[in-house]
Short mmCIF file of C-alpha atoms in Angstrom, two decimals:
data_model
loop_
_atom_site.label_atom_id
_atom_site.label_comp_id
_atom_site.label_asym_id
_atom_site.label_seq_id
_atom_site.Cartn_x
_atom_site.Cartn_y
_atom_site.Cartn_z
CA MET A 7 167.99 -43.20 -148.36
CA ALA A 8 165.59 -43.91 -145.50
CA GLN A 9 162.78 -46.33 -146.11
CA ASP A 10 159.26 -45.61 -144.95
CA THR A 11 157.49 -48.93 -144.43
CA ALA A 12 154.27 -50.08 -142.87
CA THR A 13 156.25 -52.31 -140.53
CA LEU A 14 158.19 -49.52 -138.91
CA PRO A 15 156.81 -46.74 -136.76
CA ALA A 16 157.43 -43.24 -138.02
CA GLY A 17 161.05 -42.25 -137.64
CA ALA A 18 162.39 -45.75 -136.94
CA ASP A 19 165.05 -47.06 -139.31
CA LEU A 20 166.68 -50.45 -139.44
CA PRO A 21 170.28 -50.71 -140.60
CA ARG A 22 170.40 -50.92 -144.36
CA GLY A 23 171.76 -54.31 -145.34
CA ALA A 24 172.71 -55.67 -148.71
CA ILE A 25 169.25 -57.17 -149.25
CA HIS A 26 167.58 -53.82 -148.63
CA ARG A 27 169.97 -52.13 -151.04
CA ILE A 28 169.18 -54.75 -153.71
CA LEU A 29 165.45 -54.29 -153.14
CA ASP A 30 165.92 -50.52 -153.35
CA VAL A 31 167.64 -51.00 -156.73
CA ILE A 32 164.78 -53.22 -157.93
CA ALA A 33 162.25 -50.59 -156.81
CA ARG A 34 164.21 -47.82 -158.54
CA LEU A 35 164.38 -49.95 -161.70
CA CYS A 36 160.60 -50.44 -161.56
CA LEU A 37 160.08 -46.69 -161.18
CA THR A 38 162.50 -45.96 -164.02
CA VAL A 39 160.75 -48.39 -166.36
CA ALA A 40 157.33 -47.03 -165.33
CA GLY A 41 158.59 -43.48 -165.85
CA ILE A 42 159.86 -44.29 -169.34
CA GLN A 43 156.52 -45.93 -170.08
CA MET A 44 154.71 -42.82 -168.83
CA VAL A 45 156.75 -40.59 -171.13
CA THR A 46 156.07 -43.01 -173.99
CA LEU A 47 152.36 -42.86 -173.17
CA ILE A 48 152.41 -39.06 -173.36
CA VAL A 49 154.32 -39.11 -176.65
CA ILE A 50 151.96 -41.58 -178.31
CA PHE A 51 148.94 -39.60 -177.17
CA GLY A 52 150.61 -36.53 -178.65
CA TRP A 53 150.95 -38.49 -181.89
CA LEU A 54 147.26 -39.48 -181.62
CA VAL A 55 146.19 -35.82 -181.33
CA PHE A 56 148.54 -34.76 -184.13
CA GLY A 57 147.37 -37.58 -186.37
CA ARG A 58 143.71 -36.97 -185.70
CA TYR A 59 143.56 -33.19 -185.96
CA VAL A 60 146.50 -32.27 -188.20
CA LEU A 61 146.89 -35.24 -190.54
CA ASN A 62 143.21 -36.24 -190.35
CA ASP A 63 144.42 -39.85 -190.07
CA THR A 64 143.92 -41.26 -186.56
CA PRO A 65 146.57 -43.83 -185.58
CA THR A 66 144.41 -46.75 -184.42
CA TRP A 67 147.20 -48.58 -182.58
CA VAL A 68 147.53 -45.86 -179.92
CA GLU A 69 144.56 -47.00 -177.83
CA GLN A 70 145.84 -50.57 -177.55
CA ALA A 71 149.39 -49.40 -176.82
CA ALA A 72 148.08 -47.03 -174.15
CA LEU A 73 146.11 -49.81 -172.46
CA LEU A 74 149.20 -52.00 -172.39
CA LEU A 75 151.40 -49.22 -171.02
CA VAL A 76 148.91 -48.26 -168.31
CA VAL A 77 148.77 -51.84 -167.02
CA TRP A 78 152.56 -51.97 -166.76
CA ILE A 79 152.79 -48.53 -165.14
CA VAL A 80 150.15 -49.35 -162.52
CA PHE A 81 151.57 -52.71 -161.51
CA LEU A 82 155.21 -51.58 -161.41
CA GLY A 83 154.21 -48.50 -159.41
CA GLY A 84 152.12 -50.67 -157.10
CA ALA A 85 155.08 -52.93 -156.38
CA VAL A 86 157.19 -49.91 -155.44
CA GLY A 87 154.34 -48.76 -153.20
CA VAL A 88 154.50 -52.06 -151.35
CA TRP A 89 158.25 -51.69 -150.82
CA ARG A 90 158.02 -48.10 -149.64
CA GLY A 91 154.91 -48.66 -147.56
CA SER A 92 152.99 -46.07 -149.55
CA HIS A 93 150.40 -48.50 -150.88
CA LEU A 94 146.77 -48.02 -150.01
CA SER A 95 146.43 -48.55 -146.29
CA VAL A 96 144.60 -47.05 -143.36
CA ASP A 97 146.96 -47.38 -140.44
CA PHE A 98 146.11 -44.43 -138.19
CA VAL A 99 143.66 -46.59 -136.18
CA ARG A 100 146.29 -49.32 -135.76
CA GLU A 101 148.94 -46.83 -134.69
CA MET A 102 146.67 -45.42 -131.95
CA MET A 103 146.22 -48.85 -130.36
CA PRO A 104 148.19 -50.26 -127.44
CA ARG A 105 151.42 -52.10 -128.29
CA VAL A 106 150.14 -55.72 -128.44
CA PRO A 107 147.16 -55.21 -130.78
CA LYS A 108 149.24 -52.81 -132.85
CA GLU A 109 151.96 -55.44 -133.35
CA ILE A 110 149.42 -58.14 -134.14
CA LEU A 111 147.80 -55.93 -136.78
CA ARG A 112 151.19 -55.04 -138.27
CA LEU A 113 152.01 -58.74 -138.60
CA VAL A 114 148.59 -59.53 -140.07
CA SER A 115 149.03 -56.71 -142.57
CA ILE A 116 152.37 -58.07 -143.76
CA LEU A 117 151.04 -61.62 -143.97
CA LEU A 118 148.02 -60.45 -145.96
CA MET A 119 150.33 -58.65 -148.40
CA ILE A 120 152.33 -61.87 -148.84
CA PHE A 121 149.09 -63.78 -149.47
CA PHE A 122 147.81 -61.11 -151.87
CA GLY A 123 151.10 -61.07 -153.79
CA THR A 124 151.10 -64.85 -154.03
CA VAL A 125 147.57 -64.87 -155.46
CA MET A 126 148.44 -62.09 -157.92
CA ALA A 127 151.58 -63.91 -159.08
CA TRP A 128 149.78 -67.23 -159.44
CA GLN A 129 146.70 -65.85 -161.18
CA GLY A 130 148.70 -63.42 -163.31
CA TRP A 131 150.91 -66.20 -164.58
CA GLY A 132 147.90 -68.44 -165.23
CA LEU A 133 146.19 -65.65 -167.15
CA ALA A 134 149.34 -65.01 -169.17
CA GLN A 135 149.55 -68.68 -170.11
CA LYS A 136 145.88 -68.78 -171.15
CA THR A 137 146.10 -65.63 -173.24
CA TRP A 138 149.47 -66.29 -174.88
CA PRO A 139 147.99 -67.53 -178.19
CA ARG A 140 145.71 -64.48 -178.62
CA MET A 141 147.08 -61.36 -180.24
CA VAL A 142 146.41 -57.75 -179.23
CA PRO A 143 144.59 -56.03 -182.08
CA MET A 144 146.64 -53.39 -183.89
CA LEU A 145 149.87 -54.26 -182.02
CA ASP A 146 150.45 -57.85 -183.18
CA ILE A 147 151.84 -58.95 -179.81
CA SER A 148 150.53 -61.58 -177.43
CA GLU A 149 147.65 -60.69 -175.14
CA ALA A 150 149.76 -62.24 -172.36
CA TRP A 151 151.78 -59.01 -172.18
CA ARG A 152 148.76 -57.51 -170.42
CA ALA A 153 148.77 -60.23 -167.75
CA ILE A 154 152.52 -60.53 -167.18
CA PRO A 155 152.64 -57.27 -165.16
CA MET A 156 150.19 -58.80 -162.68
CA ALA A 157 152.51 -61.76 -162.17
CA VAL A 158 155.56 -59.49 -161.89
CA PHE A 159 153.73 -57.36 -159.32
CA GLY A 160 152.80 -60.47 -157.35
CA VAL A 161 156.38 -61.73 -157.22
CA LEU A 162 157.70 -58.30 -156.22
CA CYS A 163 154.93 -57.88 -153.64
CA VAL A 164 155.89 -61.17 -152.01
CA LEU A 165 159.60 -60.34 -152.16
CA PHE A 166 159.16 -56.88 -150.65
CA SER A 167 156.71 -58.13 -148.04
CA LEU A 168 159.07 -60.92 -146.98
CA ALA A 169 161.72 -58.26 -146.39
CA HIS A 170 159.17 -56.31 -144.31
CA LEU A 171 158.43 -59.49 -142.36
CA ALA A 172 162.13 -59.99 -141.63
CA ASP A 173 162.37 -56.35 -140.51
CA TYR A 174 159.32 -56.83 -138.31
CA PHE A 175 160.81 -59.81 -136.49
CA LYS A 176 164.20 -58.14 -136.24
CA ARG A 177 162.61 -55.07 -134.68
CA LEU A 178 160.67 -57.22 -132.22
CA ALA A 179 163.81 -59.19 -131.30
CA GLU A 180 165.62 -55.92 -130.61
CA GLY A 181 162.72 -54.78 -128.45
CA ARG A 182 161.99 -51.70 -130.52
CA ASP A 183 158.43 -50.41 -130.83
#
């Protein structure tokens, strides 16, 4: 399976090593978990509609569960976006530039993603620690479960971006554009 990353020009592929295969598995696992959570979200909203309009007894826990699921879905999907290079970016200007500024901007982009992931991991973990004693209303679980996905995203963002950084330097060492 070819990887489309922000560090590689369109159509360029690096040999797939063991690390890339492991990161692919992690990304697929994130997508699988997010997909299961999405199906769960749809099912519980179906239950909400059924409960409200058929049973005339609205399940109050659905809103809190939905909020929790959406946070996990977004952050897991965002991590996969970093790995696949499909995260929010505007690179058409960079790609039209001459080689040297283009390479500098590619490197800066990767380094900024590493910085961003580090901040997200650090702040997400700090938020999880601060909110651990509080409970989510209606669900009776720790409020920290809403912050943990931010920390997980941060760690995965750094991990995936470090792999992109290694690919970047490997491509430069091989003299590929």
